[in-house]
Amino acid sequence: LFSFLNKFADLVYLNILTMICCIPIITIGASMTALNYVVLKMVRNEEGYITRAFFKSFKQNFKQATLIWLILLLIAGILAGDAFIMSYSTVAFPSWFRIALAIVAFIMVFATIHVFPVLAKFDNSIKQTFKNSLFMGILSLPKTILMILCWAVPAVTLIFFFRAFPIVFLLGISGPAFVGALLYNKTFKRFSRKKIQATVSGHRSP
């Protein structure tokens, strides 16, 4: 019970810390990376000082995380713009075009759900980070779908049950991130072992 309450308090603090660091908007990428860095440590019972670990990852990954966030923001803006045009334009767009746009939006979410966790854990280029995110999304398809649903829960809760706002305020970001870490933890360990094995094999080859 004490361990549970301690974890709960840490998640509440981490949620508020993340929200504060997301306020400038431009820092959302670095904040989400730092959040995933800390929750993965919590899942593995490796957490120390949350604030120190959070800002350590925030600083180390700020440049890459910000660039990745801007890329995602640009893609999301284009998709949102297309959806707005189709909704309010007098031009009749074919149904297949709407379906194609919805599929592209889903693929974007599916391919990027692991981006910030991957960036928090592995040292790669931006291109490789996106590739690894897509690879992990496919490798653990059921878990990826569960992660997407977890992140959708706070938004759906606010839409239909606004009285639950205090709960969403306390755990709306760190909660889904923690559950996500529980889901992708084993996938990350398997991926880390493959990388280590590949590195060892590379050193042994002539």
GROMACS .gro file of C-alpha atoms in nm:
model
  206
    1LEU     CA    1   0.000   0.000   0.000
    2PHE     CA    2   0.282   0.240   0.086
    3SER     CA    3   0.457   0.159  -0.242
    4PHE     CA    4   0.133   0.220  -0.435
    5LEU     CA    5   0.070   0.554  -0.264
    6ASN     CA    6   0.430   0.658  -0.326
    7LYS     CA    7   0.399   0.574  -0.698
    8PHE     CA    8   0.067   0.760  -0.713
    9ALA     CA    9   0.218   1.071  -0.556
   10ASP     CA   10   0.515   1.055  -0.794
   11LEU     CA   11   0.283   1.031  -1.095
   12VAL     CA   12   0.078   1.329  -0.976
   13TYR     CA   13   0.393   1.535  -0.928
   14LEU     CA   14   0.529   1.420  -1.265
   15ASN     CA   15   0.201   1.509  -1.435
   16ILE     CA   16   0.207   1.864  -1.298
   17LEU     CA   17   0.577   1.903  -1.381
   18THR     CA   18   0.517   1.789  -1.738
   19MET     CA   19   0.222   2.024  -1.785
   20ILE     CA   20   0.426   2.320  -1.661
   21CYS     CA   21   0.714   2.237  -1.897
   22CYS     CA   22   0.468   2.199  -2.188
   23ILE     CA   23   0.328   2.551  -2.145
   24PRO     CA   24   0.572   2.717  -2.391
   25ILE     CA   25   0.432   2.473  -2.658
   26ILE     CA   26   0.770   2.451  -2.833
   27THR     CA   27   0.899   2.244  -2.540
   28ILE     CA   28   0.627   1.976  -2.558
   29GLY     CA   29   0.858   1.734  -2.740
   30ALA     CA   30   1.133   1.761  -2.480
   31SER     CA   31   0.878   1.741  -2.197
   32MET     CA   32   0.718   1.424  -2.334
   33THR     CA   33   1.061   1.268  -2.384
   34ALA     CA   34   1.158   1.348  -2.025
   35LEU     CA   35   0.823   1.215  -1.902
   36ASN     CA   36   0.878   0.881  -2.078
   37TYR     CA   37   1.234   0.865  -1.947
   38VAL     CA   38   1.110   0.892  -1.589
   39VAL     CA   39   0.808   0.660  -1.614
   40LEU     CA   40   1.021   0.385  -1.770
   41LYS     CA   41   1.255   0.413  -1.472
   42MET     CA   42   0.954   0.395  -1.241
   43VAL     CA   43   0.828   0.079  -1.413
   44ARG     CA   44   1.172  -0.078  -1.373
   45ASN     CA   45   1.198   0.044  -1.012
   46GLU     CA   46   1.506   0.247  -1.102
   47GLU     CA   47   1.367   0.589  -1.015
   48GLY     CA   48   1.567   0.823  -0.800
   49TYR     CA   49   1.502   1.195  -0.782
   50ILE     CA   50   1.220   1.260  -1.028
   51THR     CA   51   1.299   1.627  -1.087
   52ARG     CA   52   1.667   1.558  -1.150
   53ALA     CA   53   1.595   1.267  -1.389
   54PHE     CA   54   1.326   1.467  -1.571
   55PHE     CA   55   1.545   1.768  -1.644
   56LYS     CA   56   1.845   1.549  -1.725
   57SER     CA   57   1.651   1.391  -2.012
   58PHE     CA   58   1.490   1.727  -2.098
   59LYS     CA   59   1.831   1.888  -2.154
   60GLN     CA   60   1.997   1.591  -2.324
   61ASN     CA   61   1.719   1.539  -2.579
   62PHE     CA   62   1.595   1.896  -2.619
   63LYS     CA   63   1.724   1.954  -2.974
   64GLN     CA   64   1.611   1.624  -3.126
   65ALA     CA   65   1.283   1.620  -2.933
   66THR     CA   66   1.199   1.975  -3.045
   67LEU     CA   67   1.271   1.895  -3.410
   68ILE     CA   68   1.061   1.578  -3.392
   69TRP     CA   69   0.779   1.772  -3.223
   70LEU     CA   70   0.788   2.039  -3.497
   71ILE     CA   71   0.774   1.771  -3.767
   72LEU     CA   72   0.475   1.607  -3.600
   73LEU     CA   73   0.310   1.946  -3.551
   74LEU     CA   74   0.355   2.025  -3.922
   75ILE     CA   75   0.206   1.691  -4.031
   76ALA     CA   76  -0.084   1.728  -3.786
   77GLY     CA   77  -0.143   2.084  -3.912
   78ILE     CA   78  -0.160   1.966  -4.274
   79LEU     CA   79  -0.403   1.685  -4.186
   80ALA     CA   80  -0.618   1.919  -3.975
   81GLY     CA   81  -0.617   2.176  -4.256
   82ASP     CA   82  -0.730   1.913  -4.507
   83ALA     CA   83  -1.006   1.798  -4.272
   84PHE     CA   84  -1.121   2.160  -4.220
   85ILE     CA   85  -1.131   2.226  -4.594
   86MET     CA   86  -1.331   1.910  -4.660
   87SER     CA   87  -1.579   1.997  -4.384
   88TYR     CA   88  -1.648   2.357  -4.484
   89SER     CA   89  -1.570   2.366  -4.855
   90THR     CA   90  -1.851   2.385  -5.110
   91VAL     CA   91  -1.659   2.135  -5.323
   92ALA     CA   92  -1.785   1.780  -5.286
   93PHE     CA   93  -1.491   1.556  -5.207
   94PRO     CA   94  -1.523   1.185  -5.288
   95SER     CA   95  -1.573   0.951  -4.993
   96TRP     CA   96  -1.253   0.761  -5.074
   97PHE     CA   97  -1.054   1.081  -5.018
   98ARG     CA   98  -1.200   1.121  -4.669
   99ILE     CA   99  -1.126   0.757  -4.590
  100ALA     CA  100  -0.770   0.797  -4.720
  101LEU     CA  101  -0.718   1.102  -4.498
  102ALA     CA  102  -0.847   0.912  -4.193
  103ILE     CA  103  -0.613   0.621  -4.272
  104VAL     CA  104  -0.315   0.856  -4.306
  105ALA     CA  105  -0.402   1.017  -3.971
  106PHE     CA  106  -0.426   0.674  -3.804
  107ILE     CA  107  -0.094   0.564  -3.955
  108MET     CA  108   0.067   0.882  -3.825
  109VAL     CA  109  -0.058   0.813  -3.471
  110PHE     CA  110   0.040   0.447  -3.500
  111ALA     CA  111   0.389   0.526  -3.628
  112THR     CA  112   0.464   0.796  -3.373
  113ILE     CA  113   0.318   0.652  -3.051
  114HIS     CA  114   0.665   0.522  -2.959
  115VAL     CA  115   0.866   0.820  -3.086
  116PHE     CA  116   0.926   0.999  -2.755
  117PRO     CA  117   0.976   0.678  -2.553
  118VAL     CA  118   1.231   0.562  -2.814
  119LEU     CA  119   1.407   0.898  -2.806
  120ALA     CA  120   1.417   0.887  -2.425
  121LYS     CA  121   1.577   0.541  -2.422
  122PHE     CA  122   1.794   0.512  -2.735
  123ASP     CA  123   2.055   0.740  -2.891
  124ASN     CA  124   1.973   0.763  -3.264
  125SER     CA  125   1.925   1.013  -3.543
  126ILE     CA  126   1.579   1.162  -3.596
  127LYS     CA  127   1.525   0.944  -3.904
  128GLN     CA  128   1.627   0.630  -3.717
  129THR     CA  129   1.409   0.727  -3.421
  130PHE     CA  130   1.103   0.739  -3.648
  131LYS     CA  131   1.204   0.406  -3.806
  132ASN     CA  132   1.247   0.241  -3.467
  133SER     CA  133   0.914   0.381  -3.350
  134LEU     CA  134   0.737   0.234  -3.653
  135PHE     CA  135   0.920  -0.097  -3.608
  136MET     CA  136   0.821  -0.122  -3.242
  137GLY     CA  137   0.464  -0.025  -3.326
  138ILE     CA  138   0.442  -0.316  -3.569
  139LEU     CA  139   0.639  -0.554  -3.346
  140SER     CA  140   0.395  -0.506  -3.058
  141LEU     CA  141   0.072  -0.431  -3.246
  142PRO     CA  142  -0.179  -0.518  -2.969
  143LYS     CA  143   0.021  -0.318  -2.713
  144THR     CA  144   0.044  -0.024  -2.954
  145ILE     CA  145  -0.335  -0.018  -2.992
  146LEU     CA  146  -0.372  -0.029  -2.613
  147MET     CA  147  -0.129   0.262  -2.581
  148ILE     CA  148  -0.334   0.467  -2.829
  149LEU     CA  149  -0.651   0.389  -2.633
  150CYS     CA  150  -0.481   0.488  -2.305
  151TRP     CA  151  -0.388   0.828  -2.446
  152ALA     CA  152  -0.744   0.873  -2.579
  153VAL     CA  153  -0.906   0.807  -2.239
  154PRO     CA  154  -0.831   1.151  -2.079
  155ALA     CA  155  -0.967   1.340  -2.382
  156VAL     CA  156  -1.281   1.125  -2.403
  157THR     CA  157  -1.331   1.157  -2.027
  158LEU     CA  158  -1.321   1.537  -2.044
  159ILE     CA  159  -1.567   1.544  -2.334
  160PHE     CA  160  -1.829   1.322  -2.173
  161PHE     CA  161  -1.752   1.353  -1.801
  162PHE     CA  162  -1.615   1.701  -1.739
  163ARG     CA  163  -1.662   1.654  -1.364
  164ALA     CA  164  -1.366   1.417  -1.383
  165PHE     CA  165  -1.141   1.715  -1.467
  166PRO     CA  166  -0.954   1.700  -1.131
  167ILE     CA  167  -0.851   1.339  -1.201
  168VAL     CA  168  -0.743   1.425  -1.555
  169PHE     CA  169  -0.552   1.725  -1.420
  170LEU     CA  170  -0.362   1.503  -1.176
  171LEU     CA  171  -0.300   1.198  -1.397
  172GLY     CA  172  -0.409   1.283  -1.752
  173ILE     CA  173  -0.054   1.277  -1.893
  174SER     CA  174   0.160   1.077  -1.655
  175GLY     CA  175  -0.108   0.806  -1.614
  176PRO     CA  176  -0.121   0.701  -1.982
  177ALA     CA  177   0.258   0.738  -2.006
  178PHE     CA  178   0.307   0.504  -1.709
  179VAL     CA  179   0.067   0.243  -1.848
  180GLY     CA  180   0.243   0.276  -2.184
  181ALA     CA  181   0.578   0.213  -2.016
  182LEU     CA  182   0.435  -0.102  -1.860
  183LEU     CA  183   0.334  -0.215  -2.209
  184TYR     CA  184   0.652  -0.132  -2.403
  185ASN     CA  185   0.902  -0.219  -2.129
  186LYS     CA  186   0.957  -0.578  -2.249
  187THR     CA  187   0.969  -0.465  -2.612
  188PHE     CA  188   1.244  -0.218  -2.526
  189LYS     CA  189   1.440  -0.484  -2.341
  190ARG     CA  190   1.415  -0.719  -2.638
  191PHE     CA  191   1.520  -0.441  -2.876
  192SER     CA  192   1.813  -0.345  -2.650
  193ARG     CA  193   1.938  -0.706  -2.646
  194LYS     CA  194   1.924  -0.722  -3.026
  195LYS     CA  195   2.124  -0.400  -3.053
  196ILE     CA  196   2.384  -0.528  -2.807
  197GLN     CA  197   2.412  -0.859  -2.992
  198ALA     CA  198   2.448  -0.680  -3.325
  199THR     CA  199   2.722  -0.458  -3.180
  200VAL     CA  200   2.911  -0.756  -3.040
  201SER     CA  201   2.885  -0.941  -3.369
  202GLY     CA  202   3.013  -0.634  -3.550
  203HIS     CA  203   3.321  -0.617  -3.327
  204ARG     CA  204   3.393  -0.985  -3.377
  205SER     CA  205   3.370  -0.975  -3.753
  206PRO     CA  206   3.703  -0.927  -3.938
   0.00000   0.00000   0.00000
